[in-house]
Coordinates of C-alpha atoms and ligand atoms in Angstrom, one line a residue:
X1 CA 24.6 -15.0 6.8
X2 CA 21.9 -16.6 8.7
X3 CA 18.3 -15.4 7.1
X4 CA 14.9 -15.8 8.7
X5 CA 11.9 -17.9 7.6
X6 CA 8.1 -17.4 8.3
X7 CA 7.5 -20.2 10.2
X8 CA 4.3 -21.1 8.5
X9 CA 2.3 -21.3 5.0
X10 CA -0.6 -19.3 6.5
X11 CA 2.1 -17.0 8.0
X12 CA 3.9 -16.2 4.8
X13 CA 0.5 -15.7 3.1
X14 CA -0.8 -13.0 5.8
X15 CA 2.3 -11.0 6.4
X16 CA 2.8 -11.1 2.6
X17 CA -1.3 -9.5 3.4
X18 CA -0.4 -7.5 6.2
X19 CA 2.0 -5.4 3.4
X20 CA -0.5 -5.5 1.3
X21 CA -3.5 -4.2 3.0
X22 CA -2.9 -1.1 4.6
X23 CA -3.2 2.7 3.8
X24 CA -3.6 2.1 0.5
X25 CA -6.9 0.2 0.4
X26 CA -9.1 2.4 3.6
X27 CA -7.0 5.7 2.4
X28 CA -5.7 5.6 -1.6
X29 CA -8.3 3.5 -2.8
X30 CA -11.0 6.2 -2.3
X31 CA -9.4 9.1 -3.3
X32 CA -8.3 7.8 -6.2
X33 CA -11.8 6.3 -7.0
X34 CA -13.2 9.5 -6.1
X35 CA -11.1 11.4 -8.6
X36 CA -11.2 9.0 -11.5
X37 CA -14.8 8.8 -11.6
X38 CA -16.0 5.6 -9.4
X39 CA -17.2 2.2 -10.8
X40 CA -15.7 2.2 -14.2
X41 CA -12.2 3.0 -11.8
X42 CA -13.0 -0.1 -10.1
X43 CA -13.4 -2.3 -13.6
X44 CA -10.5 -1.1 -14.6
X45 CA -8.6 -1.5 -11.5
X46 CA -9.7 -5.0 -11.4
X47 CA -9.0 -5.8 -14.8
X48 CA -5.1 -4.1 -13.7
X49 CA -5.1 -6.6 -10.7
X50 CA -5.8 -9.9 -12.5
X51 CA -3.4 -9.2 -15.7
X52 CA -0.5 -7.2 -14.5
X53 CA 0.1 -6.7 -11.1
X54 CA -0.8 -10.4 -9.8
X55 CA 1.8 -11.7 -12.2
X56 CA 4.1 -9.1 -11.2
X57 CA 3.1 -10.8 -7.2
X58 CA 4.0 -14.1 -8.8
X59 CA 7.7 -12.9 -10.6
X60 CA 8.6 -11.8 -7.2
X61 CA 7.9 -14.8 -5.1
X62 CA 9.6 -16.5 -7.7
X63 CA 12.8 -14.5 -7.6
X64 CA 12.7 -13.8 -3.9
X65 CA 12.1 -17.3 -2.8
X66 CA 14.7 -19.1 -5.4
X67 CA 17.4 -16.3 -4.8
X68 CA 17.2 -16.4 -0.8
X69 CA 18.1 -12.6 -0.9
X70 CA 17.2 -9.1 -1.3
X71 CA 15.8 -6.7 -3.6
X72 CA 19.3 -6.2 -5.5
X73 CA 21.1 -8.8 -4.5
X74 CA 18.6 -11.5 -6.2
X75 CA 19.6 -10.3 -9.4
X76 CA 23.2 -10.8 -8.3
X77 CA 22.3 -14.3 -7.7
X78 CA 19.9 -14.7 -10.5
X79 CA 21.6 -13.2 -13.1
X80 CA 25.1 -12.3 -12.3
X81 CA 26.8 -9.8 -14.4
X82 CA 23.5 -8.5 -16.1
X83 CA 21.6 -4.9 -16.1
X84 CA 18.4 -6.7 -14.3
X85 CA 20.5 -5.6 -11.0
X86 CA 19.2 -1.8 -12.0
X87 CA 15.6 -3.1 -11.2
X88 CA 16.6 -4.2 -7.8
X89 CA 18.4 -0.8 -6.9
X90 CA 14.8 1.0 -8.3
X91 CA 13.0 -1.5 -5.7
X92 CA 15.4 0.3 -3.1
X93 CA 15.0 3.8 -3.8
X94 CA 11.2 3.5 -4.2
X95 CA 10.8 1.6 -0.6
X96 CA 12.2 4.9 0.3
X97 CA 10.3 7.8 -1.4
X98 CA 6.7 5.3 -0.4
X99 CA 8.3 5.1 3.0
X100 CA 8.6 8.6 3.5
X101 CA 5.3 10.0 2.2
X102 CA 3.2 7.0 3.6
X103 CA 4.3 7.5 7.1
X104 CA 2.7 11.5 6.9
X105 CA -0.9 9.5 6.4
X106 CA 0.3 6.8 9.0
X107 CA 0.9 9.7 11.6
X108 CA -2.4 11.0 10.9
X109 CA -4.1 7.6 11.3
X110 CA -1.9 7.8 14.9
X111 CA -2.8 11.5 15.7
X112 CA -6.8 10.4 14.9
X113 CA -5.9 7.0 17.0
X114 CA -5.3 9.4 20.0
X115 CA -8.5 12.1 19.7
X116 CA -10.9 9.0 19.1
X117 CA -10.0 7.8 22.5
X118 CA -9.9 10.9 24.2
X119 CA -13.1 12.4 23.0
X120 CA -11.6 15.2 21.0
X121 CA -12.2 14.0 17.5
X122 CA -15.6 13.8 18.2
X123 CA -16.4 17.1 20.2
X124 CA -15.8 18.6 16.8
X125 CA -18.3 19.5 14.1
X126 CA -16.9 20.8 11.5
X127 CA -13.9 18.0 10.1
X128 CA -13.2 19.3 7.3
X129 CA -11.6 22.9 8.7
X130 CA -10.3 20.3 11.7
X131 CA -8.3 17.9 9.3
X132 CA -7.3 20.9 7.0
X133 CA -5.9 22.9 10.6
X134 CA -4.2 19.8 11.2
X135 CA -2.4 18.5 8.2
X136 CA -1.1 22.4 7.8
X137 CA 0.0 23.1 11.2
X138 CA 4.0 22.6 11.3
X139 CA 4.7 20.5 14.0
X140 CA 1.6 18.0 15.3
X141 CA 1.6 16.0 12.1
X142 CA 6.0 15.9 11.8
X143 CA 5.9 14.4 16.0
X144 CA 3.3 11.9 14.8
X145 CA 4.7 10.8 11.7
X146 CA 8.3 10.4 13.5
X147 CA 6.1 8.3 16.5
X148 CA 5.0 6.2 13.6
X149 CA 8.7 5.9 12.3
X150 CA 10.4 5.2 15.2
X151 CA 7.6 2.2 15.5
X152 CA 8.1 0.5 12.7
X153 CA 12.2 1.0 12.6
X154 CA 11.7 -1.0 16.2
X155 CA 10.0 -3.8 14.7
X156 CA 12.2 -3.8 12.1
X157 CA 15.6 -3.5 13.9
X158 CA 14.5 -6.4 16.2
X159 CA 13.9 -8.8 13.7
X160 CA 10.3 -9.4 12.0
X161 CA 9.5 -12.5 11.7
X162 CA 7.7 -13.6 14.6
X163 CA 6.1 -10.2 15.3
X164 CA 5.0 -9.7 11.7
X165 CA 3.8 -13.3 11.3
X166 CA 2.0 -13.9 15.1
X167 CA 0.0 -10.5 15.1
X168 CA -1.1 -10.3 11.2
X169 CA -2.8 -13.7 12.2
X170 CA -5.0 -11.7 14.7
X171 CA -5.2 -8.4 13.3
X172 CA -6.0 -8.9 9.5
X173 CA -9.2 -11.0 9.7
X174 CA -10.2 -8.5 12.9
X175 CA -9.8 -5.1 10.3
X176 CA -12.3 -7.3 7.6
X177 CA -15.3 -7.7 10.8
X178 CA -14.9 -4.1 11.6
X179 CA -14.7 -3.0 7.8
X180 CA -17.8 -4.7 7.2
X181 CA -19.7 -3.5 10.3
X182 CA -18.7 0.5 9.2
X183 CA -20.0 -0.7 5.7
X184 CA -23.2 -2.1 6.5
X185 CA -23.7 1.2 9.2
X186 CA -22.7 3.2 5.8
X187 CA -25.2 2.3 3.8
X188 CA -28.1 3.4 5.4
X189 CA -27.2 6.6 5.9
X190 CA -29.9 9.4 4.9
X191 CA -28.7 9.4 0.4
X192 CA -26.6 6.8 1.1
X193 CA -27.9 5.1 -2.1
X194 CA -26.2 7.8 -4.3
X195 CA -22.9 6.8 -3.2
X196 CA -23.5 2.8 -4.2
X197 CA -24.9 4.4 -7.3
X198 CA -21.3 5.9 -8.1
X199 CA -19.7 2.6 -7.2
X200 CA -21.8 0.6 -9.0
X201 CA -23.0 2.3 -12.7
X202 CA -20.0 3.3 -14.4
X203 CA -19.3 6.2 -16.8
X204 CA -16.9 5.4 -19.0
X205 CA -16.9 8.6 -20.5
X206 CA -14.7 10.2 -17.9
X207 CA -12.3 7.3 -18.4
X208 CA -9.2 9.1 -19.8
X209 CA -5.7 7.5 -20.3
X210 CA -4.2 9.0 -17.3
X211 CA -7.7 7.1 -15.3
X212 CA -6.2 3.8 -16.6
X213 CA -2.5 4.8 -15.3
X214 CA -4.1 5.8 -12.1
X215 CA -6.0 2.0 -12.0
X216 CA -2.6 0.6 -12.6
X217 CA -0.9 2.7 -10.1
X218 CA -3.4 1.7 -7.7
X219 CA -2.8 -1.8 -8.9
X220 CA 0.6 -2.1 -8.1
X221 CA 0.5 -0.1 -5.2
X222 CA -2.0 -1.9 -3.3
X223 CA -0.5 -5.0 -3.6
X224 CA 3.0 -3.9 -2.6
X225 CA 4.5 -5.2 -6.3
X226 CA 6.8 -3.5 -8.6
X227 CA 9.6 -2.7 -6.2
X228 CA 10.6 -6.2 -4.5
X229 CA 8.7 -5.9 -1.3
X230 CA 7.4 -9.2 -2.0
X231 CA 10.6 -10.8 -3.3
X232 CA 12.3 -9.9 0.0
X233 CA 9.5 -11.3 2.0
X234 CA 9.5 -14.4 0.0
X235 CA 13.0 -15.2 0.5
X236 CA 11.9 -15.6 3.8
X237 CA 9.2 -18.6 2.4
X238 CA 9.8 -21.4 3.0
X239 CA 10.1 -24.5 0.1
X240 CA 5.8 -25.9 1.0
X241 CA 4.4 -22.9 -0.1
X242 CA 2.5 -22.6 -2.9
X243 CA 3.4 -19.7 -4.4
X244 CA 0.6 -19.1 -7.2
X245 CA -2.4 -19.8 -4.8
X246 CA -0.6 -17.8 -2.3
X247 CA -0.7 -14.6 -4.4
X248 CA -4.6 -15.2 -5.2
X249 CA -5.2 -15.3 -1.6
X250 CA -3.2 -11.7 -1.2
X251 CA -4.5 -10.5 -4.5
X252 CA -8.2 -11.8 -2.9
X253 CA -7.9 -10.3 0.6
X254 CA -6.5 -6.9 -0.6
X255 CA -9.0 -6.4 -3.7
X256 CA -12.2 -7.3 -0.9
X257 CA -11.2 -5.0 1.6
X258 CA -10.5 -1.9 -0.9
X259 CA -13.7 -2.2 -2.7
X260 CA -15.5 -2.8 1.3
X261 CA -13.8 0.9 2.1
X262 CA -15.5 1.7 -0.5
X263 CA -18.6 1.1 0.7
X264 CA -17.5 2.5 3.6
X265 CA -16.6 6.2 2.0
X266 CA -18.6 6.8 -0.7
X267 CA -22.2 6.2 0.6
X268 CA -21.1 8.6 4.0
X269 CA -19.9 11.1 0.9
X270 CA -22.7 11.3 -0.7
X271 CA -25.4 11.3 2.5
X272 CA -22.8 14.3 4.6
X273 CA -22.0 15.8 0.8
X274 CA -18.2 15.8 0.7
X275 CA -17.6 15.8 -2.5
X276 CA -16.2 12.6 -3.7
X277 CA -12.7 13.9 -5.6
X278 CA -11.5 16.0 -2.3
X279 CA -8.5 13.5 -2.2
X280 CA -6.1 13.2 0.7
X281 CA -8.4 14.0 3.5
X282 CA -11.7 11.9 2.1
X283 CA -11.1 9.1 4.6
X284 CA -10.4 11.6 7.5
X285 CA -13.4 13.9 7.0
X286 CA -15.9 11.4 6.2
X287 CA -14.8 8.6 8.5
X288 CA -15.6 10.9 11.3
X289 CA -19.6 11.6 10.2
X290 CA -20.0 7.9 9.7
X291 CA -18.8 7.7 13.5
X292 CA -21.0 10.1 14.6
X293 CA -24.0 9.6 12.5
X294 CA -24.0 5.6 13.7
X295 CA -22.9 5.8 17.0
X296 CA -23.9 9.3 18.3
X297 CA -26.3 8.9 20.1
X298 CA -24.3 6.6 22.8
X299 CA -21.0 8.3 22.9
X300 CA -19.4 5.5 24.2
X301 CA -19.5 3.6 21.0
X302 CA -18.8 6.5 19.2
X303 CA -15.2 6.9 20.9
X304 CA -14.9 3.3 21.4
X305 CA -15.5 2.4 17.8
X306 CA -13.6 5.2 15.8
X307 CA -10.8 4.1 18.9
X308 CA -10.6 0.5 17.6
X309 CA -11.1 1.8 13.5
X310 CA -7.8 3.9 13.6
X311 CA -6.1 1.5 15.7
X312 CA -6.8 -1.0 13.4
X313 CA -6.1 1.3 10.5
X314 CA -2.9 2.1 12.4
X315 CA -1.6 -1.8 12.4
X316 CA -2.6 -2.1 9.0
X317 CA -0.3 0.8 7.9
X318 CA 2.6 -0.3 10.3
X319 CA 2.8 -4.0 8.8
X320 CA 2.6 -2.3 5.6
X321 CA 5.7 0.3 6.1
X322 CA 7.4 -2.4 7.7
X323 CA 7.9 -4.4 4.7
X324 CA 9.0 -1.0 2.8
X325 CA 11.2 -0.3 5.4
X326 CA 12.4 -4.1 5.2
X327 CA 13.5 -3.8 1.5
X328 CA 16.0 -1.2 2.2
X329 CA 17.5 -2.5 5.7
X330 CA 17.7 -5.9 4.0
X331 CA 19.7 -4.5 1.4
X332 CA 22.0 -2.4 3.4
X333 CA 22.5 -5.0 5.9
X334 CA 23.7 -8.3 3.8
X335 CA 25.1 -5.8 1.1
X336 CA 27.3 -3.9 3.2
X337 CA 27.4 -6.2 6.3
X338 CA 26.1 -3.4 8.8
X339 CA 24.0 -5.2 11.3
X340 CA 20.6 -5.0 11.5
X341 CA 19.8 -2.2 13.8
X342 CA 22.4 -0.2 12.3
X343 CA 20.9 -0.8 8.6
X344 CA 17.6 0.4 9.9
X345 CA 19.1 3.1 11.6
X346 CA 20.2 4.4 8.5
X347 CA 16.7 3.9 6.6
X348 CA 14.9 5.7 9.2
X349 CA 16.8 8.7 9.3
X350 CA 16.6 9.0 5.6
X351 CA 13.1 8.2 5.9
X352 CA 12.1 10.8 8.3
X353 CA 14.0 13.8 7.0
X354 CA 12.2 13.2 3.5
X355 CA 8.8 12.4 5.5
X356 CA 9.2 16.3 7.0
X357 CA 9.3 17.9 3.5
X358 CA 6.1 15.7 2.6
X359 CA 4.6 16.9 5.5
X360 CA 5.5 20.4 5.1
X361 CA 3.9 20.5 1.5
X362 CA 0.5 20.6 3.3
X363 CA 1.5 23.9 5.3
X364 CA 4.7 26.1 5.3
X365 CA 6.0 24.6 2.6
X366 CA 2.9 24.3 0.5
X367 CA 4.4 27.0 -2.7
X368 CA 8.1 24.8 -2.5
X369 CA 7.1 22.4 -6.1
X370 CA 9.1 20.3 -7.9
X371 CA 7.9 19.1 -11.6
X372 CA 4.5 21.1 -10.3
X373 CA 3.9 18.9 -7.4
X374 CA 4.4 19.3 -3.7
X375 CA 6.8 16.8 -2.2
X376 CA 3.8 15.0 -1.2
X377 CA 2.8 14.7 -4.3
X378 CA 6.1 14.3 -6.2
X379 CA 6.4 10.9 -4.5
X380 CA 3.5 9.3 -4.9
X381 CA 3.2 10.3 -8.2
X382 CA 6.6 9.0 -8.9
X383 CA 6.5 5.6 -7.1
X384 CA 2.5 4.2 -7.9
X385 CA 2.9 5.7 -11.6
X386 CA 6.3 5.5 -12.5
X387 CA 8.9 3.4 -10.7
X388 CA 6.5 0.9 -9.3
X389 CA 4.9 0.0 -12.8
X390 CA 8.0 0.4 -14.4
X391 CA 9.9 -2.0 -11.9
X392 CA 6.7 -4.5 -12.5
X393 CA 7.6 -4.5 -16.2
X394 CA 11.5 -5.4 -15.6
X395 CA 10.3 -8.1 -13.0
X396 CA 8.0 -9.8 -15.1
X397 CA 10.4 -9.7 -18.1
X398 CA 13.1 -11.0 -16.1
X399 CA 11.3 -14.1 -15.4
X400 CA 9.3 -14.7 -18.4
X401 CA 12.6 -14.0 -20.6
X402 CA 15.9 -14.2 -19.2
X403 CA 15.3 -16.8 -16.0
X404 CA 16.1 -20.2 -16.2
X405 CA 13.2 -22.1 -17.0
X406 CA 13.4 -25.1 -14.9
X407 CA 14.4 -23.0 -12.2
X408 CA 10.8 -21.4 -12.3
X409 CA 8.8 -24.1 -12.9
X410 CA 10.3 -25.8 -10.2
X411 CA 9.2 -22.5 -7.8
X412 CA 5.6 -22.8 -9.4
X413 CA 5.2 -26.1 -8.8
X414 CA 1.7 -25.3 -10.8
X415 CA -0.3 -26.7 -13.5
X416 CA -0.9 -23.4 -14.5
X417 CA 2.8 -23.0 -15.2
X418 CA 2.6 -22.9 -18.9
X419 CA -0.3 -20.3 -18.7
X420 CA 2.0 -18.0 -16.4
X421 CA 4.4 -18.0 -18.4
X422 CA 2.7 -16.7 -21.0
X423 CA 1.5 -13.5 -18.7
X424 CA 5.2 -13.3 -17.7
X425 CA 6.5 -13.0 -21.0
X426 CA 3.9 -11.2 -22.7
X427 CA 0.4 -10.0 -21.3
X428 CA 1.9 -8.5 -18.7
X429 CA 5.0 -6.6 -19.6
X430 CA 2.9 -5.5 -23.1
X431 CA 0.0 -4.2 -20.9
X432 CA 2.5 -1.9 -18.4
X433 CA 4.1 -0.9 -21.1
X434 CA 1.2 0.2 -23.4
X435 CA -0.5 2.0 -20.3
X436 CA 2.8 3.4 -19.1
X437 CA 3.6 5.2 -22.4
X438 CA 0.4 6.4 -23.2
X439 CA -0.5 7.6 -20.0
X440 CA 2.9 9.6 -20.0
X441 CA 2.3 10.9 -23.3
X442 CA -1.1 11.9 -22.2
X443 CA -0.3 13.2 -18.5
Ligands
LIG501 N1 0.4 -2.0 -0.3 C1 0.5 -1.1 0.8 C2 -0.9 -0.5 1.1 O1 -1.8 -0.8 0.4 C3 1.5 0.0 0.5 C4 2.8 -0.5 0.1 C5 3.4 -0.1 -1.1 C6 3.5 -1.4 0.8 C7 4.6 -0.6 -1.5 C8 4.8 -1.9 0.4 C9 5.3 -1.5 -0.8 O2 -1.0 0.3 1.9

């Protein structure tokens, strides 16, 4: 079957960003930040980056680029005959639980998109009661988040390559200017210096063991790994890129421009007093003050700015769900020879009938729990601290163990090879598995 290839080195590194940076560096990172007790989060989270989930970015170029095929069917090529395939079909199911609760905050980036331009956002005073009216009414947020599927099952029915690859090139280093404007406007808000204060001067006494699952949740999530997102884009690579300094540069981009939102958030918290753990909605109540406190005055910026922030947001979120989306159509279409429309087809319906009951859980269907948890909920918790990490672990054994050797060292290409191997085999699988258990046990 004939496969697509990212035309260029820079173009495989920024649509392997453009999956990475997205909701879950302006939106997760926050809230989880906020409710896991700020800088000594961030320590943490860093320390989760650089030890397991950047080898876990590795393992996947590795497998994805020497296999040429999708999330199941590299194993099949890999490692023919052998359980590893199980990790693949995990990679699957959790590009569709993310897929489905990720596109709820996507259409809420959209609906924002559309009151920011039109004035309405900001005729509001209250936006707190106007994001909680919002999120629980039945129907606004459902038409939004199918608008938001139905635009990324077009780019992926189509074909990505070009698209993904010609407009990341634009839009990523765009999102860092404006990211870094909001911060700098952020930080002089009146008791803005509290908010730094929580970012910067950590307290490890609130750090718990379900904080350190959290961190590695967040890990894994933000940079797409665990679930081969990145092993179907790098079968798409092709053989001149460098595949170690390729993941620094993701690993690089994505960490800057979580920590920059949250200078955005947390200084606006503090100075409009949000408080800092009201999860889901932090980035749509407070994002709205910083709007208005920095660009009130002329009302033209104010519209014009918040405008291009959720459009921004918006395109970040869309080349994000696109590569989820693209782990499941990839598989159904070279697995079961549908075309590529048709494959999508299929994802997207899935997709959006389980994106309804997430969106539900903030209204009607708020009292309907499974496990304790809203749908909502239920799948994030399951994909960023269960499947994802879990599917990281497999990965990295996979490669550090069972792989043939030259086979890998010939993908690296690296000096470092020796030293990779070495997080393969062992830091990195030992890590998961030590937080994984014991946040369990603990949880
Ligand atoms: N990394 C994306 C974000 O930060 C989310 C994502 C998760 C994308 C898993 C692909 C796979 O928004």
């Amino acid at each position: 079957m004939e496969r697509g290839n990212f035309g260029s080195k820079i173009g495989a590194v920024l649509a392997s960003a453009g999956s990475a940076v997205g909701l879950g560096n302006i939106w997760r990172f926050p809230m989880e930040c906020g409710s896991n007790g700020g800088a000594a989060f961030i320590l943490i989270y860093l320390l989760c980056v650089f030890f397991l989930a950047m080898p876990v970015m590795v393992a996947e170029f590795v497998i994805g680029r020497s296999s040429r095929s999708n999330a199941v069917g590299s194993y099949r090529v890999l490692a023919p005959g052998k359980p590893w395939v199980v990790s693949g079909f995990m990679g699957v199911l959790a590009g569709f639980l993310v897929l489905s609760y990720y596109s709820v905050v996507a259409g809420w980036t959209l609906d924002y998109t559309f009151e920011s331009l039109t004035g309405s956002l900001m005729s509001e005073s209250d936006f707190g009661r106007f994001f909680s009216d919002f999120v629980s009414n039945p129907w606004r947020p459902v038409i939004f988040l199918s608008l938001f599927l139905l635009l990324t099952h077009c780019v992926v029915a189509t074909g990505v390559e070009k698209g993904i690859e010609r407009y990341s090139k634009i839009m990523m280093p765009m999102l860092l200017v404006i990211i870094l404007i909001l911060a700098g406007f952020s930080m002089f808000m009146p008791n803005a210096i509290e908010g730094v204060r929580f970012l910067l001067t950590p307290d490890f006494s609130k750090v718990t063991k379900d904080v350190v699952l959290s961190a590695m949740g967040q890990a894994f999530f933000s940079l797409s790994v665990g679930m081969g997102t990145l092993a179907t884009y790098a079968s798409y690579f092709n053989k001149e890129t460098k595949l170690l300094p390729s993941a620094i540069g993701v690993c690089t981009i994505d960490t800057l421009v979580a920590i920059s939102a949250g200078f955005i958030i947390f200084p606006a918290v503090f100075s409009v007093g949000v408080s800092a753990d009201s999860g889901p909605g932090l980035v749509f109540i407070t994002l709205p003050y910083v709007f208005q406190e920095a660009f009130g005055s002329v009302p033209v910026f104010e519209y014009a700015f918040s405008g291009l922030f959720y459009i921004l947001l918006l395109l970040a979120a869309l080349t994000s769900s696109i590569s989820m989306h693209e782990i499941s159509t990839a598989y159904i279409h070279e697995t079961f020879k549908l075309s590529r429309p048709k494959a999508a087809t299929i994802v997207t319906v899935i997709c959006l009938v389980m994106g309804v009951a997430c969106s539900l859980s903030f209204g009607v269907w708020k009292d309907v729990t499974v496990m304790g948890r809203g749908f909502f909920d239920l799948f994030d918790f399951i994909t960023a601290k269960f499947l994802m990490p879990l599917g990281g672990l497999l990965i990295c054994t996979f490669v550090g163990w069972d792989m043939n050797k030259k086979l890998v060292a010939a993908e690296l290409d690296s000096r470092f090879t020796s030293l990779l191997m070495i997080l393969f085999s062992w830091v990195a699988p030992i890590g998961i598995g030590i937080i994984f258990v014991y946040g369990l046990i603990s949880g």
